């Protein structure tokens, strides 16, 4: 899918395998300040010698291989991405990752990328969308609220060694 958001001048397209080397560090670095996975290392240390960054890289590899990955570009440079899946039966799109390159944050690209992913889902039949955001991610929660998302539940992340 390609398109142009005239407000933020971001071009959208589906990711290709060649984009992986740009997207992986962007996602991992972008989530560093907010990921709960990092807290496990701080409390218990790396899991079997594998730190949170490597675990996130492994998670992203699985996401990249199994989900729709939409990238947002400006002048051919990737500034943001969103990943997700669509359940055609329920017409529900699930946004898993919404990430903006660390040097590009605060410029509205997260909002633009969110809208791009919602448009992509709508174009494929979605009537509803779902995502999750940690309570302490104030910027994310503010964004989703301002885009019409409503909080329906909270969850707790439990861990045991």
PDB file of C-alpha atoms in Angstrom:
ATOM      1  CA  UNK A   1       0.000   0.000   0.000  1.00  0.00           C
ATOM      2  CA  UNK A   2       1.345   3.419  -0.816  1.00  0.00           C
ATOM      3  CA  UNK A   3      -0.039   6.802  -0.024  1.00  0.00           C
ATOM      4  CA  UNK A   4       0.912  10.255   1.094  1.00  0.00           C
ATOM      5  CA  UNK A   5      -0.162  12.032   4.250  1.00  0.00           C
ATOM      6  CA  UNK A   6       0.012  15.680   3.218  1.00  0.00           C
ATOM      7  CA  UNK A   7       0.150  17.017   6.785  1.00  0.00           C
ATOM      8  CA  UNK A   8       3.346  15.256   7.853  1.00  0.00           C
ATOM      9  CA  UNK A   9       4.598  14.311   4.341  1.00  0.00           C
ATOM     10  CA  UNK A  10       5.138  10.662   5.218  1.00  0.00           C
ATOM     11  CA  UNK A  11       4.978   7.990   2.510  1.00  0.00           C
ATOM     12  CA  UNK A  12       3.694   4.561   3.555  1.00  0.00           C
ATOM     13  CA  UNK A  13       4.593   1.203   2.097  1.00  0.00           C
ATOM     14  CA  UNK A  14       4.857  -2.408   3.144  1.00  0.00           C
ATOM     15  CA  UNK A  15       8.270  -3.360   4.475  1.00  0.00           C
ATOM     16  CA  UNK A  16      10.588  -5.540   2.439  1.00  0.00           C
ATOM     17  CA  UNK A  17      13.285  -7.890   3.725  1.00  0.00           C
ATOM     18  CA  UNK A  18      15.849  -5.210   2.845  1.00  0.00           C
ATOM     19  CA  UNK A  19      14.264  -2.912   5.464  1.00  0.00           C
ATOM     20  CA  UNK A  20      14.939  -5.277   8.352  1.00  0.00           C
ATOM     21  CA  UNK A  21      18.427  -3.963   9.141  1.00  0.00           C
ATOM     22  CA  UNK A  22      16.997  -0.442   9.562  1.00  0.00           C
ATOM     23  CA  UNK A  23      13.818  -1.437  11.389  1.00  0.00           C
ATOM     24  CA  UNK A  24      15.297  -3.751  14.022  1.00  0.00           C
ATOM     25  CA  UNK A  25      17.551  -1.163  15.729  1.00  0.00           C
ATOM     26  CA  UNK A  26      14.884   1.523  15.310  1.00  0.00           C
ATOM     27  CA  UNK A  27      12.312  -0.599  17.145  1.00  0.00           C
ATOM     28  CA  UNK A  28      14.672  -1.820  19.881  1.00  0.00           C
ATOM     29  CA  UNK A  29      16.136   1.645  20.513  1.00  0.00           C
ATOM     30  CA  UNK A  30      12.694   3.251  20.323  1.00  0.00           C
ATOM     31  CA  UNK A  31      11.286   0.915  22.957  1.00  0.00           C
ATOM     32  CA  UNK A  32      14.262   1.140  25.339  1.00  0.00           C
ATOM     33  CA  UNK A  33      12.792   3.915  27.517  1.00  0.00           C
ATOM     34  CA  UNK A  34       9.412   2.210  27.934  1.00  0.00           C
ATOM     35  CA  UNK A  35       9.751  -1.560  27.644  1.00  0.00           C
ATOM     36  CA  UNK A  36       8.905  -3.679  30.648  1.00  0.00           C
ATOM     37  CA  UNK A  37      11.312  -6.358  29.339  1.00  0.00           C
ATOM     38  CA  UNK A  38      14.261  -4.180  30.368  1.00  0.00           C
ATOM     39  CA  UNK A  39      12.983  -4.232  33.960  1.00  0.00           C
ATOM     40  CA  UNK A  40      13.508  -7.997  34.120  1.00  0.00           C
ATOM     41  CA  UNK A  41      17.220  -7.510  33.470  1.00  0.00           C
ATOM     42  CA  UNK A  42      17.393  -4.742  36.057  1.00  0.00           C
ATOM     43  CA  UNK A  43      15.801  -6.976  38.671  1.00  0.00           C
ATOM     44  CA  UNK A  44      17.056 -10.473  37.760  1.00  0.00           C
ATOM     45  CA  UNK A  45      19.812  -9.961  35.216  1.00  0.00           C
ATOM     46  CA  UNK A  46      19.875 -11.352  31.670  1.00  0.00           C
ATOM     47  CA  UNK A  47      17.822 -14.508  31.200  1.00  0.00           C
ATOM     48  CA  UNK A  48      20.215 -17.407  30.676  1.00  0.00           C
ATOM     49  CA  UNK A  49      22.797 -14.859  29.518  1.00  0.00           C
ATOM     50  CA  UNK A  50      20.450 -13.192  27.005  1.00  0.00           C
ATOM     51  CA  UNK A  51      19.837  -9.516  27.726  1.00  0.00           C
ATOM     52  CA  UNK A  52      16.638  -7.596  27.000  1.00  0.00           C
ATOM     53  CA  UNK A  53      17.960  -6.161  23.740  1.00  0.00           C
ATOM     54  CA  UNK A  54      18.654  -9.606  22.303  1.00  0.00           C
ATOM     55  CA  UNK A  55      15.259 -10.832  23.486  1.00  0.00           C
ATOM     56  CA  UNK A  56      13.596  -7.830  21.795  1.00  0.00           C
ATOM     57  CA  UNK A  57      15.534  -8.516  18.600  1.00  0.00           C
ATOM     58  CA  UNK A  58      14.307 -12.109  18.656  1.00  0.00           C
ATOM     59  CA  UNK A  59      10.722 -10.913  19.268  1.00  0.00           C
ATOM     60  CA  UNK A  60      10.975  -8.424  16.418  1.00  0.00           C
ATOM     61  CA  UNK A  61      12.324 -11.105  14.050  1.00  0.00           C
ATOM     62  CA  UNK A  62       9.196 -13.165  14.728  1.00  0.00           C
ATOM     63  CA  UNK A  63       6.970 -10.132  14.260  1.00  0.00           C
ATOM     64  CA  UNK A  64       8.681  -9.147  11.018  1.00  0.00           C
ATOM     65  CA  UNK A  65       8.272 -12.675   9.663  1.00  0.00           C
ATOM     66  CA  UNK A  66       4.617 -13.099  10.648  1.00  0.00           C
ATOM     67  CA  UNK A  67       2.854  -9.731  10.729  1.00  0.00           C
ATOM     68  CA  UNK A  68       2.097  -6.901   8.363  1.00  0.00           C
ATOM     69  CA  UNK A  69       4.898  -4.363   8.688  1.00  0.00           C
ATOM     70  CA  UNK A  70       4.182  -0.888   7.396  1.00  0.00           C
ATOM     71  CA  UNK A  71       6.959   1.679   7.150  1.00  0.00           C
ATOM     72  CA  UNK A  72       6.725   5.446   7.035  1.00  0.00           C
ATOM     73  CA  UNK A  73       9.337   7.262   4.978  1.00  0.00           C
ATOM     74  CA  UNK A  74      10.381  10.804   4.315  1.00  0.00           C
ATOM     75  CA  UNK A  75      12.547  11.319   1.252  1.00  0.00           C
ATOM     76  CA  UNK A  76      13.295   7.585   1.158  1.00  0.00           C
ATOM     77  CA  UNK A  77      14.410   7.420   4.806  1.00  0.00           C
ATOM     78  CA  UNK A  78      12.423   5.265   7.227  1.00  0.00           C
ATOM     79  CA  UNK A  79      11.265   7.364  10.183  1.00  0.00           C
ATOM     80  CA  UNK A  80       8.592   5.085  11.677  1.00  0.00           C
ATOM     81  CA  UNK A  81       6.940   1.712  11.450  1.00  0.00           C
ATOM     82  CA  UNK A  82       3.880  -0.142  12.638  1.00  0.00           C
ATOM     83  CA  UNK A  83       3.206  -3.859  12.769  1.00  0.00           C
ATOM     84  CA  UNK A  84       0.020  -5.775  13.189  1.00  0.00           C
ATOM     85  CA  UNK A  85      -2.374  -8.471  12.191  1.00  0.00           C
ATOM     86  CA  UNK A  86      -5.908  -8.469  10.848  1.00  0.00           C
ATOM     87  CA  UNK A  87      -8.580 -10.973  11.815  1.00  0.00           C
ATOM     88  CA  UNK A  88     -10.819 -10.944   8.729  1.00  0.00           C
ATOM     89  CA  UNK A  89     -13.645 -12.807  10.484  1.00  0.00           C
ATOM     90  CA  UNK A  90     -14.065 -10.242  13.263  1.00  0.00           C
ATOM     91  CA  UNK A  91     -12.764  -7.364  11.125  1.00  0.00           C
ATOM     92  CA  UNK A  92     -10.377  -6.542  13.977  1.00  0.00           C
ATOM     93  CA  UNK A  93      -6.928  -5.110  13.369  1.00  0.00           C
ATOM     94  CA  UNK A  94      -4.355  -5.532  16.132  1.00  0.00           C
ATOM     95  CA  UNK A  95      -1.453  -3.086  16.218  1.00  0.00           C
ATOM     96  CA  UNK A  96       1.482  -4.746  17.924  1.00  0.00           C
ATOM     97  CA  UNK A  97       4.304  -2.249  17.454  1.00  0.00           C
ATOM     98  CA  UNK A  98       4.263   1.452  16.710  1.00  0.00           C
ATOM     99  CA  UNK A  99       7.784   2.844  16.661  1.00  0.00           C
ATOM    100  CA  UNK A 100       9.439   6.079  15.632  1.00  0.00           C
ATOM    101  CA  UNK A 101      13.167   6.388  15.069  1.00  0.00           C
ATOM    102  CA  UNK A 102      14.659   7.914  18.236  1.00  0.00           C
ATOM    103  CA  UNK A 103      16.031  10.954  16.391  1.00  0.00           C
ATOM    104  CA  UNK A 104      12.634  11.586  14.792  1.00  0.00           C
ATOM    105  CA  UNK A 105      10.411  11.440  17.870  1.00  0.00           C
ATOM    106  CA  UNK A 106       8.266  14.414  18.787  1.00  0.00           C
ATOM    107  CA  UNK A 107       7.591  15.397  15.168  1.00  0.00           C
ATOM    108  CA  UNK A 108       4.160  13.795  14.776  1.00  0.00           C
ATOM    109  CA  UNK A 109       5.372  10.694  12.944  1.00  0.00           C
ATOM    110  CA  UNK A 110       3.892   8.361  15.568  1.00  0.00           C
ATOM    111  CA  UNK A 111       0.445   9.827  14.977  1.00  0.00           C
ATOM    112  CA  UNK A 112       0.935   9.679  11.218  1.00  0.00           C
ATOM    113  CA  UNK A 113       2.137   6.078  11.393  1.00  0.00           C
ATOM    114  CA  UNK A 114      -0.818   5.099  13.581  1.00  0.00           C
ATOM    115  CA  UNK A 115      -3.214   6.643  11.078  1.00  0.00           C
ATOM    116  CA  UNK A 116      -1.382   4.936   8.219  1.00  0.00           C
ATOM    117  CA  UNK A 117      -1.740   1.530   9.858  1.00  0.00           C
ATOM    118  CA  UNK A 118      -5.427   2.138  10.604  1.00  0.00           C
ATOM    119  CA  UNK A 119      -5.969   3.143   6.962  1.00  0.00           C
ATOM    120  CA  UNK A 120      -4.149  -0.018   5.854  1.00  0.00           C
ATOM    121  CA  UNK A 121      -6.403  -2.153   8.048  1.00  0.00           C
ATOM    122  CA  UNK A 122      -9.547  -0.358   6.812  1.00  0.00           C
ATOM    123  CA  UNK A 123      -8.482  -0.940   3.207  1.00  0.00           C
ATOM    124  CA  UNK A 124      -8.377  -4.658   4.041  1.00  0.00           C
ATOM    125  CA  UNK A 125     -11.796  -4.752   5.709  1.00  0.00           C
ATOM    126  CA  UNK A 126     -11.129  -3.838   9.338  1.00  0.00           C
ATOM    127  CA  UNK A 127     -13.863  -2.081  11.254  1.00  0.00           C
ATOM    128  CA  UNK A 128     -12.175  -2.158  14.662  1.00  0.00           C
ATOM    129  CA  UNK A 129      -8.640  -1.786  16.003  1.00  0.00           C
ATOM    130  CA  UNK A 130      -6.939  -2.850  19.198  1.00  0.00           C
ATOM    131  CA  UNK A 131      -3.558  -2.107  20.727  1.00  0.00           C
ATOM    132  CA  UNK A 132      -1.857  -2.258  24.095  1.00  0.00           C
ATOM    133  CA  UNK A 133       0.198   0.385  25.848  1.00  0.00           C
ATOM    134  CA  UNK A 134       1.939   0.370  29.217  1.00  0.00           C
ATOM    135  CA  UNK A 135       0.409   2.606  31.859  1.00  0.00           C
ATOM    136  CA  UNK A 136       3.603   4.655  32.280  1.00  0.00           C
ATOM    137  CA  UNK A 137       3.933   5.358  28.538  1.00  0.00           C
ATOM    138  CA  UNK A 138       2.244   8.736  28.850  1.00  0.00           C
ATOM    139  CA  UNK A 139       3.062   9.872  25.317  1.00  0.00           C
ATOM    140  CA  UNK A 140       1.603   6.701  23.806  1.00  0.00           C
ATOM    141  CA  UNK A 141      -1.531   6.760  25.934  1.00  0.00           C
ATOM    142  CA  UNK A 142      -2.113  10.433  25.170  1.00  0.00           C
ATOM    143  CA  UNK A 143      -1.741   9.726  21.448  1.00  0.00           C
ATOM    144  CA  UNK A 144      -4.159   6.795  21.438  1.00  0.00           C
ATOM    145  CA  UNK A 145      -6.728   8.658  23.513  1.00  0.00           C
ATOM    146  CA  UNK A 146      -6.522  11.676  21.188  1.00  0.00           C
ATOM    147  CA  UNK A 147      -7.066   9.400  18.181  1.00  0.00           C
ATOM    148  CA  UNK A 148     -10.318   8.023  19.607  1.00  0.00           C
ATOM    149  CA  UNK A 149      -9.103   4.836  21.287  1.00  0.00           C
ATOM    150  CA  UNK A 150     -10.842   4.042  24.567  1.00  0.00           C
ATOM    151  CA  UNK A 151      -9.318   2.187  27.487  1.00  0.00           C
ATOM    152  CA  UNK A 152     -11.174  -1.063  28.042  1.00  0.00           C
ATOM    153  CA  UNK A 153      -8.914  -2.922  30.502  1.00  0.00           C
ATOM    154  CA  UNK A 154      -5.580  -2.902  32.321  1.00  0.00           C
ATOM    155  CA  UNK A 155      -3.288  -5.839  32.895  1.00  0.00           C
ATOM    156  CA  UNK A 156      -0.332  -6.661  35.106  1.00  0.00           C
ATOM    157  CA  UNK A 157       2.894  -8.232  33.860  1.00  0.00           C
ATOM    158  CA  UNK A 158       3.980 -10.977  36.260  1.00  0.00           C
ATOM    159  CA  UNK A 159       7.365 -12.676  36.284  1.00  0.00           C
ATOM    160  CA  UNK A 160       9.001 -15.388  38.388  1.00  0.00           C
ATOM    161  CA  UNK A 161      12.524 -16.704  38.488  1.00  0.00           C
TER     162      UNK A 161
END
